[in-house]
Amino acid sequence: MDYKQRIQSALNYIESHVQEDIPCESLVALAGFSKSHFLRVFEAYTGFTVMSYVRGRKLDLAAERLRNSNDKITEIAYDYGFESHDVFGRAFKRVYGITPENYRRGRFLLPTFHAVNLALQQQGAEALIKTKPHTMIVTKPAMKLIGIECRFEDGVSSPDLWKQYFEEWQQTFGNIAHLRVESEKEIDYALTVDRDESGYTYFIGIEVTSVDHVPSGTIARLIPKTKYAMFTAIGPVEESIGRTYDHIFKEWFPSSSFQTAPGPIMEHYDMRCATHLGIPPEKHEMDIYIPIEPVKTETKEIIELQPYRAAYYKAVGTKGRKWHQIKKEAFDVMIAWTLSQGIDQSNLRIRAHNNGGAPEEDFYYEVYMDVTGIDISITEDSLISLIDFEGGLYVVTPTLHRMLEPTGEAFCKWFDQQEKYKMTGEWFEEFFIHGGKVTLDTLIRIHFEAKRLLVTEGKL
């Protein structure tokens, strides 16, 4: 799955769950990125932070309900995840400049916030860049910076930090100018730090040799030795910087073996973009440093499962029942039984198997859990039975419930490329259930039984 498909899957999830609480962590897991990387890539493709996009869709659909129904405003507010009528009203007015009540009475024309469909977006971040950014992988030593900063969040007006920086430079930094590293080059740095789903903190300052004296109104930032992808943007800064960020997150990262690492993204401005020295804007250059690390892939664990005794229940399909109803029945029965036996509910490990793809009347869902050595009671009228399972060699990979299908498909492809192991066809999923409830965020370990292959001179 490429970057665009991953972000579209997150957008599709938002659209189908827009009336629910949508934690950013769920979207991160769905896209399969680290959180810091997901936040950057999502904004590059949509132009919005995650929470501003979610809020925009909720308010857009709520406005449609206000216009086309007689539902109570409080009911609409709750349906779209707002804590109260007042919270909804403030959010509505902040975005549209009018209260929900006045909008319903006046039927004003509001700007729409359409769902993003990346397939309909024009291609061509590359086409907009006449000169491709020069790219290098570099490691910069630890840095000390002193500067000013401001938090930028959606819907909250913020000062022009660059204007403030230049206007107050002498007053603010004049007494520490002698501490500036490479002062003859007049280098300024801008950092994007503390990015989350609703905004980020922007820092502008200078690199110094010491932070023993930090002027009033400024803050020190210490950056450890870091590996970066460095991109040199060419052209008028106000135009080239946006195009270069598009190139980085839409073109360079998807074709690289890296993702963003924790740490600030850094912009480096020096004499190459000094208009006062007569350098024309079309020849301006500035550097963008993105902290990077190798893309992490889930490792496969090889385990030797010993024979065990399990509590077992099989939910069987009937015509007219959907597979998810049968699955729910299976888990409900097993979880209720564990509760009756006094088994610790804080972290149940329930294994499951099904014959997916079968007609409804033939579908079944089995659940079982290892009870070897546990004192349990099975009565004649119990829905639960005891069954002995053979052990075996299994290859295991972790995933989340919401990512079960794509992870399973990727796992099968992984086996196709192996020379050491071959699937036998037996498999099960192990659910790590907290609080007696299966959710989309439930951790799962997929187990495929395998046999070792004898490899001789590179051939099977």
mmCIF file of C-alpha atoms in Angstrom, residues 1-357:
data_model
loop_
_atom_site.group_PDB
_atom_site.id
_atom_site.type_symbol
_atom_site.label_atom_id
_atom_site.label_comp_id
_atom_site.label_asym_id
_atom_site.label_seq_id
_atom_site.Cartn_x
_atom_site.Cartn_y
_atom_site.Cartn_z
ATOM 1 C CA MET A 1 0.000 0.000 0.000
ATOM 2 C CA ASP A 2 1.505 3.355 -1.006
ATOM 3 C CA TYR A 3 1.405 6.597 0.988
ATOM 4 C CA LYS A 4 -1.663 7.953 -0.783
ATOM 5 C CA GLN A 5 -3.608 4.741 -0.159
ATOM 6 C CA ARG A 6 -2.590 4.721 3.504
ATOM 7 C CA ILE A 7 -3.783 8.281 4.061
ATOM 8 C CA GLN A 8 -6.972 7.616 2.078
ATOM 9 C CA SER A 9 -7.688 4.621 4.328
ATOM 10 C CA ALA A 10 -7.465 6.968 7.322
ATOM 11 C CA LEU A 11 -9.738 9.492 5.571
ATOM 12 C CA ASN A 12 -12.249 6.744 4.768
ATOM 13 C CA TYR A 13 -12.211 5.618 8.395
ATOM 14 C CA ILE A 14 -12.879 9.187 9.565
ATOM 15 C CA GLU A 15 -15.825 9.415 7.167
ATOM 16 C CA SER A 16 -17.413 6.148 8.291
ATOM 17 C CA HIS A 17 -16.887 6.912 12.016
ATOM 18 C CA VAL A 18 -17.448 10.672 11.953
ATOM 19 C CA GLN A 19 -20.167 10.472 14.608
ATOM 20 C CA GLU A 20 -17.809 8.698 17.000
ATOM 21 C CA ASP A 21 -14.787 9.733 18.998
ATOM 22 C CA ILE A 22 -11.806 9.250 16.648
ATOM 23 C CA PRO A 23 -8.530 9.039 18.578
ATOM 24 C CA CYS A 24 -5.505 9.906 16.497
ATOM 25 C CA GLU A 25 -3.807 6.686 17.618
ATOM 26 C CA SER A 26 -6.461 4.660 15.770
ATOM 27 C CA LEU A 27 -5.694 6.474 12.522
ATOM 28 C CA VAL A 28 -1.959 6.033 13.090
ATOM 29 C CA ALA A 29 -2.421 2.279 13.482
ATOM 30 C CA LEU A 30 -4.628 2.134 10.397
ATOM 31 C CA ALA A 31 -2.089 3.970 8.242
ATOM 32 C CA GLY A 32 0.794 1.912 9.558
ATOM 33 C CA PHE A 33 3.158 4.834 10.220
ATOM 34 C CA SER A 34 4.776 6.079 13.397
ATOM 35 C CA LYS A 35 2.661 8.869 14.910
ATOM 36 C CA SER A 36 5.153 11.653 14.122
ATOM 37 C CA HIS A 37 5.420 10.506 10.514
ATOM 38 C CA PHE A 38 1.650 10.092 10.130
ATOM 39 C CA LEU A 39 0.951 13.629 11.350
ATOM 40 C CA ARG A 40 3.370 15.091 8.798
ATOM 41 C CA VAL A 41 2.198 12.936 5.896
ATOM 42 C CA PHE A 42 -1.504 13.512 6.650
ATOM 43 C CA GLU A 43 -1.008 17.280 6.625
ATOM 44 C CA ALA A 44 1.066 17.124 3.427
ATOM 45 C CA TYR A 45 -1.692 15.266 1.567
ATOM 46 C CA THR A 46 -4.760 17.032 2.975
ATOM 47 C CA GLY A 47 -3.526 20.486 3.994
ATOM 48 C CA PHE A 48 -5.048 20.010 7.459
ATOM 49 C CA THR A 49 -3.912 18.722 10.808
ATOM 50 C CA VAL A 50 -5.714 15.524 11.796
ATOM 51 C CA MET A 51 -7.974 17.103 14.376
ATOM 52 C CA SER A 52 -8.831 20.143 12.250
ATOM 53 C CA TYR A 53 -9.917 17.781 9.482
ATOM 54 C CA VAL A 54 -11.992 15.640 11.850
ATOM 55 C CA ARG A 55 -13.554 18.737 13.408
ATOM 56 C CA GLY A 56 -14.225 20.229 9.969
ATOM 57 C CA ARG A 57 -16.084 17.135 8.786
ATOM 58 C CA LYS A 58 -18.108 16.905 12.006
ATOM 59 C CA LEU A 59 -19.154 20.548 11.791
ATOM 60 C CA ASP A 60 -19.945 20.328 8.078
ATOM 61 C CA LEU A 61 -22.260 17.343 8.602
ATOM 62 C CA ALA A 62 -23.748 18.915 11.726
ATOM 63 C CA ALA A 63 -24.525 22.067 9.724
ATOM 64 C CA GLU A 64 -26.256 19.914 7.126
ATOM 65 C CA ARG A 65 -28.403 18.367 9.879
ATOM 66 C CA LEU A 66 -29.243 21.819 11.216
ATOM 67 C CA ARG A 67 -30.353 22.875 7.753
ATOM 68 C CA ASN A 68 -32.303 19.775 6.731
ATOM 69 C CA SER A 69 -33.864 18.482 9.958
ATOM 70 C CA ASN A 70 -35.778 19.614 13.000
ATOM 71 C CA ASP A 71 -33.557 17.645 15.380
ATOM 72 C CA LYS A 72 -32.679 19.405 18.608
ATOM 73 C CA ILE A 73 -29.341 21.194 18.524
ATOM 74 C CA THR A 74 -28.255 19.365 21.679
ATOM 75 C CA GLU A 75 -29.014 16.032 20.004
ATOM 76 C CA ILE A 76 -26.976 17.008 16.938
ATOM 77 C CA ALA A 77 -24.108 18.137 19.147
ATOM 78 C CA TYR A 78 -23.997 14.809 20.981
ATOM 79 C CA ASP A 79 -24.321 12.828 17.753
ATOM 80 C CA TYR A 80 -21.140 14.426 16.413
ATOM 81 C CA GLY A 81 -19.111 13.964 19.568
ATOM 82 C CA PHE A 82 -19.385 17.396 21.192
ATOM 83 C CA GLU A 83 -19.598 17.298 24.979
ATOM 84 C CA SER A 84 -22.447 19.767 25.255
ATOM 85 C CA HIS A 85 -24.597 22.285 23.425
ATOM 86 C CA ASP A 86 -22.233 25.069 24.564
ATOM 87 C CA VAL A 87 -19.073 23.307 23.349
ATOM 88 C CA PHE A 88 -20.730 22.677 19.985
ATOM 89 C CA GLY A 89 -21.931 26.280 19.772
ATOM 90 C CA ARG A 90 -18.475 27.706 20.458
ATOM 91 C CA ALA A 91 -16.842 25.439 17.887
ATOM 92 C CA PHE A 92 -19.531 26.255 15.313
ATOM 93 C CA LYS A 93 -19.185 30.008 15.833
ATOM 94 C CA ARG A 94 -15.386 29.896 15.789
ATOM 95 C CA VAL A 95 -15.443 28.231 12.358
ATOM 96 C CA TYR A 96 -18.483 29.869 10.763
ATOM 97 C CA GLY A 97 -18.807 33.152 12.690
ATOM 98 C CA ILE A 98 -22.420 32.444 13.592
ATOM 99 C CA THR A 99 -24.228 30.432 16.265
ATOM 100 C CA PRO A 100 -26.085 27.204 15.333
ATOM 101 C CA GLU A 101 -29.364 28.845 16.396
ATOM 102 C CA ASN A 102 -28.871 31.854 14.106
ATOM 103 C CA TYR A 103 -27.772 29.607 11.252
ATOM 104 C CA ARG A 104 -30.910 27.477 11.550
ATOM 105 C CA ARG A 105 -33.133 30.562 11.643
ATOM 106 C CA GLY A 106 -31.426 32.451 8.855
ATOM 107 C CA ARG A 107 -30.361 29.602 6.530
ATOM 108 C CA PHE A 108 -27.128 31.406 5.733
ATOM 109 C CA LEU A 109 -24.816 30.008 3.093
ATOM 110 C CA LEU A 110 -21.822 28.465 4.843
ATOM 111 C CA PRO A 111 -18.539 27.349 3.317
ATOM 112 C CA THR A 112 -18.470 23.583 2.841
ATOM 113 C CA PHE A 113 -15.830 21.266 4.207
ATOM 114 C CA HIS A 114 -15.874 18.357 1.779
ATOM 115 C CA ALA A 115 -14.385 14.967 2.512
ATOM 116 C CA VAL A 116 -10.971 14.672 0.871
ATOM 117 C CA ASN A 117 -10.656 12.129 -1.926
ATOM 118 C CA LEU A 118 -6.976 11.872 -2.844
ATOM 119 C CA ALA A 119 -7.777 10.046 -6.079
ATOM 120 C CA LEU A 120 -9.399 13.248 -7.354
ATOM 121 C CA GLN A 121 -6.491 15.479 -6.435
ATOM 122 C CA GLN A 122 -4.286 16.708 -9.241
ATOM 123 C CA GLN A 123 -0.999 14.944 -9.544
ATOM 124 C CA GLY A 124 2.174 16.861 -9.741
ATOM 125 C CA ALA A 125 4.006 18.156 -6.708
ATOM 126 C CA GLU A 126 7.027 17.277 -8.822
ATOM 127 C CA ALA A 127 5.799 19.235 -11.816
ATOM 128 C CA LEU A 128 5.647 22.400 -9.714
ATOM 129 C CA ILE A 129 9.326 22.122 -8.827
ATOM 130 C CA LYS A 130 11.384 23.324 -11.762
ATOM 131 C CA THR A 131 14.603 22.497 -9.961
ATOM 132 C CA LYS A 132 14.484 19.384 -7.803
ATOM 133 C CA PRO A 133 15.663 19.995 -4.234
ATOM 134 C CA HIS A 134 19.206 18.807 -3.682
ATOM 135 C CA THR A 135 19.075 15.964 -1.152
ATOM 136 C CA MET A 136 21.720 14.566 1.195
ATOM 137 C CA ILE A 137 21.725 12.234 4.194
ATOM 138 C CA VAL A 138 23.750 13.977 6.907
ATOM 139 C CA THR A 139 24.442 13.653 10.620
ATOM 140 C CA LYS A 140 24.655 16.922 12.509
ATOM 141 C CA PRO A 141 26.405 17.178 15.885
ATOM 142 C CA ALA A 142 24.525 18.301 18.996
ATOM 143 C CA MET A 143 23.356 21.909 18.824
ATOM 144 C CA LYS A 144 22.453 24.650 21.326
ATOM 145 C CA LEU A 145 19.944 27.279 20.226
ATOM 146 C CA ILE A 146 18.359 30.316 21.829
ATOM 147 C CA GLY A 147 15.266 31.879 20.350
ATOM 148 C CA ILE A 148 11.609 32.762 20.636
ATOM 149 C CA GLU A 149 8.694 30.439 20.033
ATOM 150 C CA CYS A 150 4.928 30.299 19.753
ATOM 151 C CA ARG A 151 2.332 27.557 19.726
ATOM 152 C CA PHE A 152 0.270 27.404 16.522
ATOM 153 C CA GLU A 153 -3.097 25.665 16.679
ATOM 154 C CA ASP A 154 -5.999 25.455 14.283
ATOM 155 C CA GLY A 155 -8.584 28.142 14.757
ATOM 156 C CA VAL A 156 -6.394 30.203 17.094
ATOM 157 C CA SER A 157 -4.865 33.416 15.776
ATOM 158 C CA SER A 158 -1.096 33.619 16.250
ATOM 159 C CA PRO A 159 1.436 36.442 15.891
ATOM 160 C CA ASP A 160 3.773 36.829 12.931
ATOM 161 C CA LEU A 161 6.744 35.271 14.680
ATOM 162 C CA TRP A 162 9.257 36.088 11.934
ATOM 163 C CA LYS A 163 8.256 39.749 11.983
ATOM 164 C CA GLN A 164 8.647 39.829 15.759
ATOM 165 C CA TYR A 165 12.001 38.065 15.512
ATOM 166 C CA PHE A 166 13.513 40.563 13.100
ATOM 167 C CA GLU A 167 11.992 43.656 14.741
ATOM 168 C CA GLU A 168 13.235 42.684 18.223
ATOM 169 C CA TRP A 169 16.488 40.970 17.247
ATOM 170 C CA GLN A 170 18.902 43.616 18.489
ATOM 171 C CA GLN A 171 17.018 44.193 21.719
ATOM 172 C CA THR A 172 16.555 40.483 22.406
ATOM 173 C CA PHE A 173 19.755 38.902 21.078
ATOM 174 C CA GLY A 174 22.208 41.810 20.983
ATOM 175 C CA ASN A 175 23.871 40.906 24.293
ATOM 176 C CA ILE A 176 24.545 37.307 23.199
ATOM 177 C CA ALA A 177 25.552 37.999 19.588
ATOM 178 C CA HIS A 178 29.147 37.134 20.480
ATOM 179 C CA LEU A 179 28.012 33.598 21.372
ATOM 180 C CA ARG A 180 26.627 33.001 17.900
ATOM 181 C CA VAL A 181 28.211 30.068 16.026
ATOM 182 C CA GLU A 182 29.668 31.207 12.679
ATOM 183 C CA SER A 183 28.449 34.762 13.321
ATOM 184 C CA GLU A 184 29.872 35.970 10.006
ATOM 185 C CA LYS A 185 27.334 33.812 8.153
ATOM 186 C CA GLU A 186 24.272 35.197 9.971
ATOM 187 C CA ILE A 187 22.538 31.826 10.211
ATOM 188 C CA ASP A 188 18.994 31.639 11.576
ATOM 189 C CA TYR A 189 17.170 28.432 12.456
ATOM 190 C CA ALA A 190 13.470 27.672 12.623
ATOM 191 C CA LEU A 191 12.277 24.526 14.378
ATOM 192 C CA THR A 192 8.943 22.760 14.304
ATOM 193 C CA VAL A 193 8.602 20.988 17.647
ATOM 194 C CA ASP A 194 5.981 19.323 19.821
ATOM 195 C CA ARG A 195 3.755 18.534 16.841
ATOM 196 C CA ASP A 196 0.528 16.745 17.705
ATOM 197 C CA GLU A 197 -2.837 16.185 16.047
ATOM 198 C CA SER A 198 -3.996 19.782 16.620
ATOM 199 C CA GLY A 199 -0.900 21.903 15.965
ATOM 200 C CA TYR A 200 2.759 22.522 16.706
ATOM 201 C CA THR A 201 5.253 24.886 18.339
ATOM 202 C CA TYR A 202 7.405 27.049 16.050
ATOM 203 C CA PHE A 203 10.807 28.246 17.254
ATOM 204 C CA ILE A 204 13.101 30.832 15.604
ATOM 205 C CA GLY A 205 16.576 31.518 16.876
ATOM 206 C CA ILE A 206 20.331 31.274 16.570
ATOM 207 C CA GLU A 207 22.896 28.582 17.297
ATOM 208 C CA VAL A 208 25.143 29.489 20.225
ATOM 209 C CA THR A 209 28.194 28.081 21.943
ATOM 210 C CA SER A 210 26.636 28.340 25.406
ATOM 211 C CA VAL A 211 23.193 28.575 26.985
ATOM 212 C CA ASP A 212 24.483 29.765 30.354
ATOM 213 C CA HIS A 213 22.825 33.134 29.728
ATOM 214 C CA VAL A 214 19.338 32.988 28.196
ATOM 215 C CA PRO A 215 17.889 36.509 27.672
ATOM 216 C CA SER A 216 14.498 37.319 29.125
ATOM 217 C CA GLY A 217 11.691 36.420 26.726
ATOM 218 C CA THR A 218 13.721 33.701 24.984
ATOM 219 C CA ILE A 219 14.081 29.967 25.437
ATOM 220 C CA ALA A 220 16.969 27.539 24.976
ATOM 221 C CA ARG A 221 16.594 24.440 22.833
ATOM 222 C CA LEU A 222 19.140 21.611 22.984
ATOM 223 C CA ILE A 223 19.208 19.273 20.000
ATOM 224 C CA PRO A 224 21.149 16.008 20.286
ATOM 225 C CA LYS A 225 23.315 14.568 17.543
ATOM 226 C CA THR A 226 20.810 13.590 14.846
ATOM 227 C CA LYS A 227 20.671 11.927 11.451
ATOM 228 C CA TYR A 228 18.773 14.009 8.873
ATOM 229 C CA ALA A 229 17.628 14.019 5.292
ATOM 230 C CA MET A 230 18.636 17.507 4.130
ATOM 231 C CA PHE A 231 16.770 19.172 1.254
ATOM 232 C CA THR A 232 17.913 22.428 -0.364
ATOM 233 C CA ALA A 233 14.944 24.466 -1.595
ATOM 234 C CA ILE A 234 15.689 26.772 -4.510
ATOM 235 C CA GLY A 235 13.695 29.875 -5.432
ATOM 236 C CA PRO A 236 11.676 32.510 -3.572
ATOM 237 C CA VAL A 237 11.407 31.125 -0.053
ATOM 238 C CA GLU A 238 7.696 31.849 0.371
ATOM 239 C CA GLU A 239 7.032 29.656 -2.691
ATOM 240 C CA SER A 240 9.818 27.066 -2.647
ATOM 241 C CA ILE A 241 9.441 25.991 0.962
ATOM 242 C CA GLY A 242 5.871 24.719 0.510
ATOM 243 C CA ARG A 243 6.727 22.942 -2.740
ATOM 244 C CA THR A 244 9.742 21.353 -1.111
ATOM 245 C CA TYR A 245 7.734 20.034 1.837
ATOM 246 C CA ASP A 246 5.264 18.567 -0.655
ATOM 247 C CA HIS A 247 8.149 16.899 -2.480
ATOM 248 C CA ILE A 248 9.568 15.537 0.782
ATOM 249 C CA PHE A 249 6.399 13.912 2.085
ATOM 250 C CA LYS A 250 4.653 12.986 -1.170
ATOM 251 C CA GLU A 251 7.606 11.949 -3.301
ATOM 252 C CA TRP A 252 10.834 11.403 -1.379
ATOM 253 C CA PHE A 253 9.650 9.508 1.706
ATOM 254 C CA PRO A 254 7.360 7.089 -0.198
ATOM 255 C CA SER A 255 10.279 5.999 -2.385
ATOM 256 C CA SER A 256 12.829 5.880 0.454
ATOM 257 C CA SER A 257 13.516 3.363 3.211
ATOM 258 C CA PHE A 258 13.125 6.054 5.894
ATOM 259 C CA GLN A 259 10.432 7.641 8.029
ATOM 260 C CA THR A 260 10.564 10.731 10.230
ATOM 261 C CA ALA A 261 12.257 10.167 13.563
ATOM 262 C CA PRO A 262 11.400 11.898 16.852
ATOM 263 C CA GLY A 263 12.878 15.362 17.078
ATOM 264 C CA PRO A 264 12.394 18.814 15.561
ATOM 265 C CA ILE A 265 12.250 19.492 11.857
ATOM 266 C CA MET A 266 14.742 22.281 11.216
ATOM 267 C CA GLU A 267 14.870 25.065 8.636
ATOM 268 C CA HIS A 268 18.269 26.666 8.015
ATOM 269 C CA TYR A 269 18.460 30.227 6.633
ATOM 270 C CA ASP A 270 21.776 31.903 5.790
ATOM 271 C CA MET A 271 23.354 34.390 3.363
ATOM 272 C CA ARG A 272 22.130 32.373 0.358
ATOM 273 C CA CYS A 273 18.666 33.878 0.810
ATOM 274 C CA ALA A 274 19.765 37.376 1.822
ATOM 275 C CA THR A 275 17.821 39.771 -0.407
ATOM 276 C CA HIS A 276 19.616 42.754 1.162
ATOM 277 C CA LEU A 277 22.860 41.474 -0.357
ATOM 278 C CA GLY A 278 21.432 41.650 -3.842
ATOM 279 C CA ILE A 279 20.668 37.941 -4.317
ATOM 280 C CA PRO A 280 17.567 37.743 -6.540
ATOM 281 C CA PRO A 281 14.681 35.710 -5.057
ATOM 282 C CA GLU A 282 14.758 33.131 -7.868
ATOM 283 C CA LYS A 283 18.269 32.160 -6.736
ATOM 284 C CA HIS A 284 17.541 32.009 -3.015
ATOM 285 C CA GLU A 285 18.436 28.777 -1.247
ATOM 286 C CA MET A 286 17.527 27.425 2.175
ATOM 287 C CA ASP A 287 17.874 23.985 3.753
ATOM 288 C CA ILE A 288 15.274 21.789 5.421
ATOM 289 C CA TYR A 289 16.499 19.080 7.808
ATOM 290 C CA ILE A 290 14.121 16.183 8.523
ATOM 291 C CA PRO A 291 15.167 13.771 11.306
ATOM 292 C CA ILE A 292 15.014 10.255 9.906
ATOM 293 C CA GLU A 293 15.210 6.633 10.946
ATOM 294 C CA PRO A 294 14.790 3.378 9.003
ATOM 295 C CA VAL A 295 11.219 2.246 8.432
ATOM 296 C CA LYS A 296 10.393 -0.227 11.161
ATOM 297 C CA THR A 297 8.718 -3.455 10.100
ATOM 298 C CA GLU A 298 7.205 -5.876 12.537
ATOM 299 C CA THR A 299 9.556 -8.764 13.204
ATOM 300 C CA LYS A 300 8.325 -12.333 12.993
ATOM 301 C CA GLU A 301 8.677 -14.484 16.094
ATOM 302 C CA ILE A 302 9.292 -18.218 15.825
ATOM 303 C CA ILE A 303 7.747 -20.190 18.703
ATOM 304 C CA GLU A 304 7.455 -23.867 19.595
ATOM 305 C CA LEU A 305 3.960 -24.265 21.057
ATOM 306 C CA GLN A 306 3.627 -27.150 23.511
ATOM 307 C CA PRO A 307 0.472 -29.337 23.650
ATOM 308 C CA TYR A 308 -2.188 -27.770 25.898
ATOM 309 C CA ARG A 309 -5.724 -28.147 27.219
ATOM 310 C CA ALA A 310 -8.168 -25.411 26.276
ATOM 311 C CA ALA A 311 -11.639 -24.204 27.167
ATOM 312 C CA TYR A 312 -13.497 -24.241 23.841
ATOM 313 C CA TYR A 313 -16.646 -22.805 22.262
ATOM 314 C CA LYS A 314 -17.839 -22.877 18.657
ATOM 315 C CA ALA A 315 -20.481 -20.428 17.420
ATOM 316 C CA VAL A 316 -22.251 -21.787 14.341
ATOM 317 C CA GLY A 317 -23.907 -19.734 11.642
ATOM 318 C CA THR A 318 -27.505 -19.925 10.517
ATOM 319 C CA LYS A 319 -29.153 -18.387 7.517
ATOM 320 C CA GLY A 320 -29.854 -14.712 8.089
ATOM 321 C CA ARG A 321 -27.144 -14.231 10.728
ATOM 322 C CA LYS A 322 -24.150 -12.121 9.774
ATOM 323 C CA TRP A 323 -20.623 -13.315 10.460
ATOM 324 C CA HIS A 324 -19.959 -10.461 12.897
ATOM 325 C CA GLN A 325 -22.941 -11.594 14.998
ATOM 326 C CA ILE A 326 -21.497 -15.099 15.194
ATOM 327 C CA LYS A 327 -18.079 -13.719 16.113
ATOM 328 C CA LYS A 328 -19.618 -11.568 18.856
ATOM 329 C CA GLU A 329 -21.508 -14.558 20.237
ATOM 330 C CA ALA A 330 -18.306 -16.590 20.438
ATOM 331 C CA PHE A 331 -16.400 -13.943 22.362
ATOM 332 C CA ASP A 332 -19.363 -13.075 24.610
ATOM 333 C CA VAL A 333 -19.774 -16.721 25.657
ATOM 334 C CA MET A 334 -16.070 -17.250 26.348
ATOM 335 C CA ILE A 335 -15.625 -13.956 28.234
ATOM 336 C CA ALA A 336 -18.735 -14.629 30.347
ATOM 337 C CA TRP A 337 -17.414 -18.108 31.188
ATOM 338 C CA THR A 338 -13.999 -16.777 32.251
ATOM 339 C CA LEU A 339 -15.813 -14.311 34.528
ATOM 340 C CA SER A 340 -17.810 -17.149 36.106
ATOM 341 C CA GLN A 341 -14.566 -19.003 36.775
ATOM 342 C CA GLY A 342 -12.920 -16.049 38.496
ATOM 343 C CA ILE A 343 -10.229 -15.806 35.816
ATOM 344 C CA ASP A 344 -8.372 -12.488 35.781
ATOM 345 C CA GLN A 345 -10.204 -10.177 33.342
ATOM 346 C CA SER A 346 -7.426 -7.589 33.048
ATOM 347 C CA ASN A 347 -5.679 -9.342 30.180
ATOM 348 C CA LEU A 348 -7.500 -12.323 28.689
ATOM 349 C CA ARG A 349 -5.731 -14.177 25.902
ATOM 350 C CA ILE A 350 -8.423 -15.778 23.753
ATOM 351 C CA ARG A 351 -7.490 -17.661 20.595
ATOM 352 C CA ALA A 352 -9.810 -17.736 17.619
ATOM 353 C CA HIS A 353 -10.262 -19.404 14.249
ATOM 354 C CA ASN A 354 -12.977 -19.235 11.593
ATOM 355 C CA ASN A 355 -13.805 -20.502 8.106
ATOM 356 C CA GLY A 356 -14.056 -17.069 6.493
ATOM 357 C CA GLY A 357 -15.691 -16.894 3.085
#
